Coordinates of C-alpha atoms and ligand atoms in Angstrom, one line a residue:
X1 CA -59.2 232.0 -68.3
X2 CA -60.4 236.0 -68.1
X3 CA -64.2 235.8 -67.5
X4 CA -66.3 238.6 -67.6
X5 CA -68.2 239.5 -64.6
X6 CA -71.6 240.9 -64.8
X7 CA -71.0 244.4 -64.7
X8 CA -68.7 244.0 -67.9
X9 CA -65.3 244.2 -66.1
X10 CA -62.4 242.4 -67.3
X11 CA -61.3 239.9 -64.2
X12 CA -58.2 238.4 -63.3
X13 CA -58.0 235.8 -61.2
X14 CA -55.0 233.1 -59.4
X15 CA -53.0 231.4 -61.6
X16 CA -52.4 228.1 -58.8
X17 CA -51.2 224.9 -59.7
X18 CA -51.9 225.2 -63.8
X19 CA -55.5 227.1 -63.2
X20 CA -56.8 230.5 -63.2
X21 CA -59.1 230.3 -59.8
X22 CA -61.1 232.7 -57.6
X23 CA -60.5 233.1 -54.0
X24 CA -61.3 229.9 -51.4
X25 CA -63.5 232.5 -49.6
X26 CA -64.9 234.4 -53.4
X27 CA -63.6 238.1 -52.4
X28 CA -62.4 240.3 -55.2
X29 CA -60.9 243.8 -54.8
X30 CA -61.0 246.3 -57.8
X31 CA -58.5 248.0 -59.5
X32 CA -58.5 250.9 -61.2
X33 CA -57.2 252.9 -64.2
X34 CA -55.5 256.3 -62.8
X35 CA -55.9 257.9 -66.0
X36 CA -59.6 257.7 -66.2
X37 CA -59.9 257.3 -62.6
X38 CA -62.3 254.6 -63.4
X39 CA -62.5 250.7 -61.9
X40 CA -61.8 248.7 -64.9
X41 CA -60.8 245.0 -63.2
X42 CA -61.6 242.8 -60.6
X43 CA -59.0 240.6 -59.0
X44 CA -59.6 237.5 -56.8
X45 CA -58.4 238.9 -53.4
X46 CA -56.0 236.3 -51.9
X47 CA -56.0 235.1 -48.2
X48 CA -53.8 233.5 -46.2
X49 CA -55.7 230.2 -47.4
X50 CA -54.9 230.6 -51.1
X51 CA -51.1 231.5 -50.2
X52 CA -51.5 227.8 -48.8
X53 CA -52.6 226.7 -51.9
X54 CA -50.3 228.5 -54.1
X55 CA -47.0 227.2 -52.1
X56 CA -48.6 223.6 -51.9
X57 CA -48.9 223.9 -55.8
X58 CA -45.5 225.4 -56.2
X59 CA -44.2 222.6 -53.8
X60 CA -45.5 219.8 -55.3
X61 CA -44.5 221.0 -58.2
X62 CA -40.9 221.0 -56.9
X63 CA -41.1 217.7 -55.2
X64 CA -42.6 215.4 -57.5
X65 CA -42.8 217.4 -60.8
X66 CA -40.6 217.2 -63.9
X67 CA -39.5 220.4 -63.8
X68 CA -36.2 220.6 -61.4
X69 CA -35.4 216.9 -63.1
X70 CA -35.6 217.9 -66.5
X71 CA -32.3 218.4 -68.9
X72 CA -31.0 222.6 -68.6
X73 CA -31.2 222.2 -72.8
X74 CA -35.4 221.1 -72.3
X75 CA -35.9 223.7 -69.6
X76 CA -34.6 226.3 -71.7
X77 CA -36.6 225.3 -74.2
X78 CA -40.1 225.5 -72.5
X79 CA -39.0 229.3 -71.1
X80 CA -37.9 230.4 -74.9
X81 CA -42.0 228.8 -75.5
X82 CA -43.0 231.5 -73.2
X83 CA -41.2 234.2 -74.3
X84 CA -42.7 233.4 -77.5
X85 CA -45.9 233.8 -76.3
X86 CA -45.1 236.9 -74.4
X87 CA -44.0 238.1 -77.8
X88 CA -47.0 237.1 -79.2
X89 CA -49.0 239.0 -77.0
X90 CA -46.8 241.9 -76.6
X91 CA -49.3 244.5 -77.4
X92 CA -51.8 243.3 -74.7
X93 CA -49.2 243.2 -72.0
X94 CA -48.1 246.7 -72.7
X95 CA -52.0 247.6 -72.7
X96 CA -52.2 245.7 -69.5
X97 CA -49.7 247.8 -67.2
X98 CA -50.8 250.9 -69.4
X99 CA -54.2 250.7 -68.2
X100 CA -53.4 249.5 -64.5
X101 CA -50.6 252.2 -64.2
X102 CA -51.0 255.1 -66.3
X103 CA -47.8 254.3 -68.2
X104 CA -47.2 255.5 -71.9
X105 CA -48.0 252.7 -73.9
X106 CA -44.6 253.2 -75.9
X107 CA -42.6 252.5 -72.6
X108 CA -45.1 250.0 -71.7
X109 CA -44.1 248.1 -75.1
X110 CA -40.2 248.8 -74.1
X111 CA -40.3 247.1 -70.6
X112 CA -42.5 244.1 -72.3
X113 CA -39.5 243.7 -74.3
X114 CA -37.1 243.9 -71.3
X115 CA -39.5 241.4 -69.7
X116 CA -38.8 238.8 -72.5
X117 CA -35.7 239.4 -72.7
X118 CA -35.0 238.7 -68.9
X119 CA -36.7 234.9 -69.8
X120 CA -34.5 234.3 -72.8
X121 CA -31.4 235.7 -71.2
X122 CA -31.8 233.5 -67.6
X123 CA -32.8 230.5 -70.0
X124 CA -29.8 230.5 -72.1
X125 CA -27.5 231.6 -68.6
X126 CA -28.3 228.0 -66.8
X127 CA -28.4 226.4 -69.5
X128 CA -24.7 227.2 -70.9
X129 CA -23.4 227.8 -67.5
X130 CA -20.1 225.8 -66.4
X131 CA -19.0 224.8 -62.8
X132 CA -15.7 225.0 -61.9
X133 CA -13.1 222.3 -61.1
X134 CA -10.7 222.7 -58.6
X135 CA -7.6 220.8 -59.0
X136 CA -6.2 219.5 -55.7
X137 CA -2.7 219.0 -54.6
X138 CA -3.8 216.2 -52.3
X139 CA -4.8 213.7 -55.0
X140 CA -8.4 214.9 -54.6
X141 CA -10.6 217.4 -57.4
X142 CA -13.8 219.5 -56.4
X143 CA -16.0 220.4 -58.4
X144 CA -19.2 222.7 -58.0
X145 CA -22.7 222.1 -59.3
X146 CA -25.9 224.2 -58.7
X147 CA -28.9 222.5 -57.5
X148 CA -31.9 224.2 -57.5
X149 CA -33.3 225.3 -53.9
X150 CA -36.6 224.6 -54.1
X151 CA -40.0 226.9 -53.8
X152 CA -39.1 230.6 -54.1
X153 CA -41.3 233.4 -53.4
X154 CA -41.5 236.5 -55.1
X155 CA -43.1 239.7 -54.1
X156 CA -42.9 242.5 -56.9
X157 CA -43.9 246.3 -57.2
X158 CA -46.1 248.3 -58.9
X159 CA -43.6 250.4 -61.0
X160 CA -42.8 248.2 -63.8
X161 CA -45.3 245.9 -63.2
X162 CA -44.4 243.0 -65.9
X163 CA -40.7 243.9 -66.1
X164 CA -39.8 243.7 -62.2
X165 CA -41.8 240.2 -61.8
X166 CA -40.0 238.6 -64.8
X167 CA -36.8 239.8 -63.4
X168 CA -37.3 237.2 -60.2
X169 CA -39.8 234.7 -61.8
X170 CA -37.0 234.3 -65.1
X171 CA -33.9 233.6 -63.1
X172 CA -36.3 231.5 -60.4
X173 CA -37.0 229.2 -62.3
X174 CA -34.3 228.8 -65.4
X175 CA -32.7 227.2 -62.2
X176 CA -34.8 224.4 -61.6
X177 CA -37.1 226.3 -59.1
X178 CA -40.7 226.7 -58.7
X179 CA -42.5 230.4 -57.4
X180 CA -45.0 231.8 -56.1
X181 CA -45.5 235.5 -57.7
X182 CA -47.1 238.1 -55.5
X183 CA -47.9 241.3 -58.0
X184 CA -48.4 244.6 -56.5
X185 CA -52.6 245.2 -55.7
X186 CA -52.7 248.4 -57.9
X187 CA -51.0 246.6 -60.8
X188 CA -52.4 242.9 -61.2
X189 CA -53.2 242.1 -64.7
X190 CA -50.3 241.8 -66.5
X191 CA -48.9 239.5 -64.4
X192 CA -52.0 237.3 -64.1
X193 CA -51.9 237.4 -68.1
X194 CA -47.9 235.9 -68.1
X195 CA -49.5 233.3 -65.5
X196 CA -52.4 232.3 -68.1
X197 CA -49.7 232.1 -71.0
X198 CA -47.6 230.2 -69.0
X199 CA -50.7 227.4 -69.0
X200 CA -50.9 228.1 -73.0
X201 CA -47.1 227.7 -73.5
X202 CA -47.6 224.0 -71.4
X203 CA -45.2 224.9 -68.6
X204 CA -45.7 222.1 -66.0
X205 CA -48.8 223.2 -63.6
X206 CA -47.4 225.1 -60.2
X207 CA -44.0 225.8 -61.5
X208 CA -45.5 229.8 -62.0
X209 CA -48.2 230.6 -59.8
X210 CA -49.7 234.1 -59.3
X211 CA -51.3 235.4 -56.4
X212 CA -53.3 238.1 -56.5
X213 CA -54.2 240.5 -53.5
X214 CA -52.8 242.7 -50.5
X215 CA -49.2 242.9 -48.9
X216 CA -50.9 241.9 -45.6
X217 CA -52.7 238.8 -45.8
X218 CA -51.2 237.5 -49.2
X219 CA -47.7 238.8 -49.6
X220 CA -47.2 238.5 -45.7
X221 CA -48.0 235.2 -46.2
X222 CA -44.7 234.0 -48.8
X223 CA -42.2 235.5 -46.7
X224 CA -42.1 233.2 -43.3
X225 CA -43.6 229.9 -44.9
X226 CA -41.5 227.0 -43.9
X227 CA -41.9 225.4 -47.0
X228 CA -40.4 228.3 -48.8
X229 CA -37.0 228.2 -49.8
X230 CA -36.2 231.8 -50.8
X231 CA -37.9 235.1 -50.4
X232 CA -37.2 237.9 -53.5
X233 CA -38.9 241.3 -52.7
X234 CA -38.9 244.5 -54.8
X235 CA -40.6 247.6 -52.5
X236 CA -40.0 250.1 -50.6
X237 CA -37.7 249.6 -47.7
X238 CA -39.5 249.7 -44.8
X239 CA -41.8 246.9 -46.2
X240 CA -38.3 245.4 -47.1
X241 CA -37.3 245.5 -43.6
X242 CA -41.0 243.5 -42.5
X243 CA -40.3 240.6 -45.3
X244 CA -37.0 240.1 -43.6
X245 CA -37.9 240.3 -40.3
X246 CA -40.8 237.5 -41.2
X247 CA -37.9 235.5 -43.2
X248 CA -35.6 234.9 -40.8
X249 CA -37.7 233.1 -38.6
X250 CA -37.6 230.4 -41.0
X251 CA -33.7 231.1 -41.8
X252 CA -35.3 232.2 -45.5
X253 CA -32.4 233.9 -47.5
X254 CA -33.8 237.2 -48.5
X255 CA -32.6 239.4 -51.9
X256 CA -33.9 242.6 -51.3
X257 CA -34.7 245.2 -54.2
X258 CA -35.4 248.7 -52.4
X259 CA -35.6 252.3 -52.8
X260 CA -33.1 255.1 -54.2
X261 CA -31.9 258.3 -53.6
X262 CA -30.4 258.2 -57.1
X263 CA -27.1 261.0 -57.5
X264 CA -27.1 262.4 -60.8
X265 CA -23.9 264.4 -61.3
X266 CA -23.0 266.9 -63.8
X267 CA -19.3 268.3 -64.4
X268 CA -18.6 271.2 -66.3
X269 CA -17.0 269.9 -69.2
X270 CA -19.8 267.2 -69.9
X271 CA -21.3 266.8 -73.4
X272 CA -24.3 269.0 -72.5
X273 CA -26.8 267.5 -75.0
X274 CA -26.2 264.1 -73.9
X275 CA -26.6 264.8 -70.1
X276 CA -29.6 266.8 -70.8
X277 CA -31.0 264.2 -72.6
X278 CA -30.1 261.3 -69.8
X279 CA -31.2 263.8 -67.1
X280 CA -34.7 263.7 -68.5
X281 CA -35.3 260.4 -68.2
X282 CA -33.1 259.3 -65.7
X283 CA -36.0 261.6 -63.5
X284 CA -39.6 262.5 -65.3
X285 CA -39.6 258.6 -67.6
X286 CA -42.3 256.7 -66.2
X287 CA -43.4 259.6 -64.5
X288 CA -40.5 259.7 -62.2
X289 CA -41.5 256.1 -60.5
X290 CA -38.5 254.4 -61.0
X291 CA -36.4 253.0 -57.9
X292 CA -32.9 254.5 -59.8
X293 CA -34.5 257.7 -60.5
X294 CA -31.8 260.7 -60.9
X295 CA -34.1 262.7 -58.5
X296 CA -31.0 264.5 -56.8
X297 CA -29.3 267.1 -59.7
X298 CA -26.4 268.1 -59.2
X299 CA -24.3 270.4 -61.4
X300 CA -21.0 272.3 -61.6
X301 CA -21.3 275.9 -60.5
X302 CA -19.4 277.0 -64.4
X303 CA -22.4 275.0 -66.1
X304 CA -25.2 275.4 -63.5
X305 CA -27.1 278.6 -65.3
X306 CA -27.0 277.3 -68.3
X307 CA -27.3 273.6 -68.1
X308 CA -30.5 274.6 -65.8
X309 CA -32.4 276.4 -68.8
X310 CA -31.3 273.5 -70.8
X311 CA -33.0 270.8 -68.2
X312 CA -35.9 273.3 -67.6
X313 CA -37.2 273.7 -71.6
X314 CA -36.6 269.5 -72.3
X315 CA -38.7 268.8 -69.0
X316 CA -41.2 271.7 -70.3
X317 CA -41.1 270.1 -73.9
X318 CA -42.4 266.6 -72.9
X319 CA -45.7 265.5 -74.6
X320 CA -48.4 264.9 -71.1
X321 CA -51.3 263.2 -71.8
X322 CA -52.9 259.8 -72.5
X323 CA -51.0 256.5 -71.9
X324 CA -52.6 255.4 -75.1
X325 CA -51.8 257.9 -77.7
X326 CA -48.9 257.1 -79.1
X327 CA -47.6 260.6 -79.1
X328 CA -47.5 260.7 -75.1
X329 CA -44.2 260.6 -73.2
X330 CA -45.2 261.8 -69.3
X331 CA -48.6 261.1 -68.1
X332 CA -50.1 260.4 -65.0
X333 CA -49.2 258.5 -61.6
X334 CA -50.2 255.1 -60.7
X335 CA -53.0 255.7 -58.7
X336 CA -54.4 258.4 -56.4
X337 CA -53.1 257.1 -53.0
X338 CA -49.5 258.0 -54.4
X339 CA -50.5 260.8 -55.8
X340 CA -51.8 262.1 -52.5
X341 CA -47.8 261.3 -51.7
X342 CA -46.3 262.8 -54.3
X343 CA -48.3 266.0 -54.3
X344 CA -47.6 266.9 -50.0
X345 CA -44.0 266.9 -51.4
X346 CA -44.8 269.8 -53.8
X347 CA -47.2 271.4 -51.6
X348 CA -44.5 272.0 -48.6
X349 CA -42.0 273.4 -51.2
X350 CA -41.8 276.7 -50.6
X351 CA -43.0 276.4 -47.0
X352 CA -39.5 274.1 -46.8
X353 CA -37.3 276.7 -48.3
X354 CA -37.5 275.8 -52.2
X355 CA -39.1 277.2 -55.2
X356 CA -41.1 275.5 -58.0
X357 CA -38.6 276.3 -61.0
X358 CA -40.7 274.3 -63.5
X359 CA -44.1 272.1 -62.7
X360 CA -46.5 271.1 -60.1
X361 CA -49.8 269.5 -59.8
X362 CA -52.1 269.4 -62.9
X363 CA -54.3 272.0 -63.5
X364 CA -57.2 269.8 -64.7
X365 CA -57.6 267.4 -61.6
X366 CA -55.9 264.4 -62.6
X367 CA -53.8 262.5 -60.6
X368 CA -50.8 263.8 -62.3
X369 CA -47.8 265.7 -60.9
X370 CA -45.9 267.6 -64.5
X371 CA -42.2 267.1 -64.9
X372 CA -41.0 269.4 -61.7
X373 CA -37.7 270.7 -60.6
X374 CA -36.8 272.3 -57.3
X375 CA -34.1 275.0 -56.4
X376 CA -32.9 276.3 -53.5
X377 CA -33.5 273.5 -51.0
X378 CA -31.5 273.6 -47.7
X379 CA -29.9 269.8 -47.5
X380 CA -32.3 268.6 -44.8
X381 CA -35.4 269.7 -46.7
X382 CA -37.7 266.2 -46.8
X383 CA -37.5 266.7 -50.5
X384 CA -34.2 266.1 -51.0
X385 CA -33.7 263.5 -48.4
X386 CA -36.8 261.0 -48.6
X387 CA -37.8 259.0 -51.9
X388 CA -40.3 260.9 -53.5
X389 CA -41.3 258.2 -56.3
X390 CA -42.5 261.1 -58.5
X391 CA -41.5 263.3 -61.2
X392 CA -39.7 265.7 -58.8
X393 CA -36.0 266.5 -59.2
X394 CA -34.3 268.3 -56.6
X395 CA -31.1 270.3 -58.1
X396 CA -28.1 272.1 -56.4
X397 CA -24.5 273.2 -57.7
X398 CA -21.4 272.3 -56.6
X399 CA -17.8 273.6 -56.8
X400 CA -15.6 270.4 -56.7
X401 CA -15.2 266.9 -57.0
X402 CA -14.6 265.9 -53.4
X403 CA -17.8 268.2 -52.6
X404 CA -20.1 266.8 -54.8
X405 CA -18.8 262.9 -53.8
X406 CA -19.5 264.1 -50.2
X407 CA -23.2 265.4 -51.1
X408 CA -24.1 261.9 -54.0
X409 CA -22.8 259.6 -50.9
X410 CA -24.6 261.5 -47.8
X411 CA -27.9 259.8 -48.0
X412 CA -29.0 256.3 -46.6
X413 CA -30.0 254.8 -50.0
X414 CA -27.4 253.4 -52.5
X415 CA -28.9 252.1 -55.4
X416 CA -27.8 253.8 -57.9
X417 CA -25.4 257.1 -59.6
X418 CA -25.1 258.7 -62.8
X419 CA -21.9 260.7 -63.3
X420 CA -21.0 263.0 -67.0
X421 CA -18.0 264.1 -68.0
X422 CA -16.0 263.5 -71.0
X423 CA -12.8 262.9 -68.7
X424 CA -11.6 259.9 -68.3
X425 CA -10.2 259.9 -65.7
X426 CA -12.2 261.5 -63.6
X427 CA -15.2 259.1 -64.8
X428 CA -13.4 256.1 -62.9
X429 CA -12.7 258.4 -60.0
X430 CA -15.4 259.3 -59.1
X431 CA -17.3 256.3 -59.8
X432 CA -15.0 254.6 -57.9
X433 CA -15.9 256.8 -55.0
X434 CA -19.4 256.4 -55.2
X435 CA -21.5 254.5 -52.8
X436 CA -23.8 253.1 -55.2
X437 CA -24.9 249.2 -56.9
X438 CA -24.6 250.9 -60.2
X439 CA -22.6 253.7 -62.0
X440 CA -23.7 254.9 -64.9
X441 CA -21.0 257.1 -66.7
X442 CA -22.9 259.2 -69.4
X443 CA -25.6 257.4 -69.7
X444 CA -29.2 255.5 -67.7
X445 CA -30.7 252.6 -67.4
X446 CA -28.5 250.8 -69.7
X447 CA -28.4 247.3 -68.3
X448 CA -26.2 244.0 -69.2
X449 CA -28.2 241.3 -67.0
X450 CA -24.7 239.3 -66.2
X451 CA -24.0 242.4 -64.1
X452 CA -24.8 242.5 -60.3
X453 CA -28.0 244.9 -59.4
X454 CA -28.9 245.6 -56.1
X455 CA -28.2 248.2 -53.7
X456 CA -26.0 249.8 -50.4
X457 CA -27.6 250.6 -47.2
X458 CA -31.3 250.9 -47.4
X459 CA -31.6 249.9 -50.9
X460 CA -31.0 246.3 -50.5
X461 CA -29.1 243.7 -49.4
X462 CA -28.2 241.0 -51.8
X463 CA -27.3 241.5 -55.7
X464 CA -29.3 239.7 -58.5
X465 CA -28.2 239.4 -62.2
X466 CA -26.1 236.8 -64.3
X467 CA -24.2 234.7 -61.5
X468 CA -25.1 236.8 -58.7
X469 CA -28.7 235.5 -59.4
X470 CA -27.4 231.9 -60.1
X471 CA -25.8 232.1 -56.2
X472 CA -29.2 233.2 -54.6
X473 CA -31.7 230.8 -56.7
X474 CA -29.4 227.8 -56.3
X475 CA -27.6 225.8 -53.5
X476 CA -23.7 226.2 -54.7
X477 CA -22.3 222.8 -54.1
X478 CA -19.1 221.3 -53.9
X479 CA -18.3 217.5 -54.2
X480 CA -15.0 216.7 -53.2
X481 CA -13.6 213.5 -54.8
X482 CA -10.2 211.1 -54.5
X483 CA -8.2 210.7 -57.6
X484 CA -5.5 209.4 -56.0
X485 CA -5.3 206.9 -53.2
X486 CA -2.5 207.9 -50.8
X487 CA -0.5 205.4 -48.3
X488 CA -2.4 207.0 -45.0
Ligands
NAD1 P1 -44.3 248.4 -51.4 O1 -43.2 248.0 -50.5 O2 -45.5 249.1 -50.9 O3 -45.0 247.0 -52.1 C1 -44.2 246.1 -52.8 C2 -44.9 244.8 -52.8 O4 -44.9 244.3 -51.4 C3 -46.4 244.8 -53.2 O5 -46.6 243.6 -53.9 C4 -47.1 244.7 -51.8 O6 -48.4 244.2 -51.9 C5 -46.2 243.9 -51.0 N1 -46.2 244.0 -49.6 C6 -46.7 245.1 -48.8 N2 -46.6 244.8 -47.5 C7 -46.1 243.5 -47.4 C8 -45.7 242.7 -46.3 N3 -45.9 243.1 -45.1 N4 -45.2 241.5 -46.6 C9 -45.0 241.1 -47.9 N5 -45.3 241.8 -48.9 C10 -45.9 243.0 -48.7 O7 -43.6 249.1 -52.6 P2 -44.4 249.7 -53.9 O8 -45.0 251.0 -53.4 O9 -45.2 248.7 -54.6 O10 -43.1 250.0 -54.9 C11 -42.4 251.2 -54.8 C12 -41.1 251.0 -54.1 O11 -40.3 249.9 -54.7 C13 -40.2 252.2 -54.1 O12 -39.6 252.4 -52.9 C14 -39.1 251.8 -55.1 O13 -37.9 252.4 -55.0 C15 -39.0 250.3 -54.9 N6 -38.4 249.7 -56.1 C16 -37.1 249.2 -56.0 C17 -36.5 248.6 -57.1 C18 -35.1 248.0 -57.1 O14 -34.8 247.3 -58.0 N7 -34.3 248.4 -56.0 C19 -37.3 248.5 -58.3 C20 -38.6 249.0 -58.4 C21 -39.1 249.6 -57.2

């Protein structure tokens, strides 16, 4: 459990095989809070060598454990225990990826909510799923099952840091499997913590262990291990395109959760408070570090004027300030290496074309970027092309609907598109038209985990959610049988 090392820091160590462990070789890394810009952890630094041990743990686990043999009803049963505890303990994990992240603690306590859920829901999928049975005309039936695969490793960012690890770990192991979770550096403890109440809630040792640590040794280290069965990564996409490259020299089947461009379209006879409200948060919630961010505006040349002092005073009107006071809704980014990112985006504007409509660094030093909006970009501009990961939305008008399909569509990501108008059918239209995972139509980040989630070109390959999880995390199987016996 946590110990306390001697210069008062909180530390946070492996979970492997039912244990919270230091390194084989004792190094720990710090991590830091962005908000006070002070170290405020230590984390056992993982090496190849404790990879070994965590996939060892997670295999045996598999291999000669109770937990792919057990009844769905039982195995549902120990998840619901441990989103029980996670409820429980709510408060502390929202403190947790607060303090490593900067993150309001009121959407901190939202995504620890999502995070649960995602256990409950994946519990109750596999354990109420049905196969199917296929009737044959030759005197045979098939019939599919779902066996689990095996040892699955999962390799999550720092963005939602509890919320996008759940969302492998949950569906992972509902199915039978066993992981091995690889947190982002910047954004261990909460993750550790779910790996310490997974011991409390008496999930069988090594079905979840954590390693802490780098991408290279530690993460690098899941993705082309023979005795891993599949590989789940959430990241950015070149580091998606390195965790593939290392999978497929073990024939590992990849899911790959990448980065976003995200379209947000506004037509000229939306329901302006509504799109407003969604174009907030679809950019500046969570500080803009959100994968489906709305970080391309665009808007129809009628509305543009208006809609534009509209977006302007809501992004100006957001409460900045500490992820702990309850009254905070924007505050700083994760940590200063992305800051460092986030600000050579701003500082180019103008030397790129574009003006600074609203925003820009922080007066006072901090490793915070304000809720910012750019006009007047030419298309090329890196701004407008390359994922930015920070509150920085990028707006331009448009006349018509086969124009603004052309601009949402002409950029290599395709995670995700928000669309408002109060026509109908011009809604399925243009979603329809849209080269995107998801559509959201009037709305953001409204999500029904039986739908697929993934993404189109550099945003991913592979879709997770309900069924589409069930495909990756299992081995669909079909037994054919003889009901009949022929003259041959
Ligand atoms: P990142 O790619 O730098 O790191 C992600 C994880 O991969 C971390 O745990 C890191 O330690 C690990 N890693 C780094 N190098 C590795 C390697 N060679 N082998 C194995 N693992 C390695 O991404 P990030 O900066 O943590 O997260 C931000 C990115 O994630 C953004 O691009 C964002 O769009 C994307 N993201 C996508 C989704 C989605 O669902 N599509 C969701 C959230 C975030």
């Amino acid at each position: 459990m946590s110990t306390t090392a001697d210069a008062g820091l909180e530390f946070f160590g492996h979970v492997i095989d039912g244990e919270e462990v230091e390194s084989l070789d004792g190094r720990r890394f710090a991590t830091v809070n962005p908000w006070t810009q002070q170290q405020w952890a230590e984390v056992a630094e993982g090496s190849a060598s404790d990879a070994d041990r965590a996939i060892a743990a997670a295999r045996r686990a598999f291999d000669e454990g109770p937990w792919p043999r057990m009844g769905r009803a039982e195995r549902a049963a120990h998840i619901h225990r441990l989103a029980d505890a996670m409820e429980q303990h709510a408060e502390l994990l929202a403190r947790l990826d607060s303090t490593d992240m900067g993150k309001p603690l009121a959407q901190a306590k939202h995504d620890v909510a999502r995070s649960v859920w995602n256990f409950r829901f994946f519990a109750d999928h596999q354990r109420d799923h049905v196969g199917e049975v296929l009737p044959m005309d030759s005197g045979h039936h098939s019939y599919t099952s779902y066996p689990p695969v095996g040892v699955v490793s999962a390799i999550s960012p720092w963005n939602f840091p509890l919320m996008m690890a759940t969302w492998k770990i949950a569906p992972a192991i509902a199915w039978g499997n066993t992981c091995v979770i690889k947190p982002a550096e910047d954004t261990p403890a909460s993750v550790t913590q779910l790996g310490r109440l997974a011991i409390e809630a008496g999930l069988p040792a090594g079905v979840i262990n954590v390693l802490n640590g780098y991408g290279v040794p530690a993460g690098a280290a899941l993705t082309g291990d023979p005795r891993v069965d599949r590989v789940t990564f959430t990241g950015e996409s070149g580091t998606g395109k390195l965790v593939m490259s290392s999978a497929s020299q073990q024939l590992i089947p990849v899911s790959l959760e990448l980065g976003g461009k995200g379209a947000n379209i506004v037509f000229d006879d939306a329901d302006l408070d509504n799109a407003v409200y969604w174009a907030v948060e679809a950019i500046f919630r969570n500080a803009g570090q959100i994968c489906l961010a709305g970080s391309r505006l665009f808007v129809q040349a009628a509305i543009y004027d208006e809609f534009l002092a509209r977006f302007r005073e809501a992004a100006e009107a957001l409460v900045i300030g500490d992820p702990f006071d309850p009254a905070t809704q924007f505050s700083c980014l994760a940590s200063e290496e992305h800051f460092t990112k986030v600000r050579s985006y701003i500082d180019s504007v103008e030397q790129d074309g574009g003006k600074i409509l609203t925003g820009g660094l922080d007066p006072d030093g901090r490793w915070l970027v304000r809720p910012t909006i750019l006009t007047d970009l030419p298309l090329d501009a890196k701004q407008y092309r390359q994922e930015i990961f920070g509150p920085v939305c990028v707006v331009n008008s448009f006349e018509t609907e086969d124009e603004v399909v052309h601009l949402a569509n002409d950029t290599r990501y395709g995670l995700n598109a928000m669309l408002f108008t109060e026509n109908l059918s011009r809604a399925h239209r243009v979603s329809d038209r849209l080269r995107a995972g998801t559509v959201w139509v009037n709305c953001f980040f409204i999500r029904d985990l039986r739908a697929p989630f993934g993404g189109v070109g550099d945003s991913g390959v592979g879709r997770e959610g309900g069924n589409f999880s069930r495909e990756f995390f299992t081995e669909p199987k079909a037994t054919v049988m003889q009901i009949e016996r022929k003259p041959r």
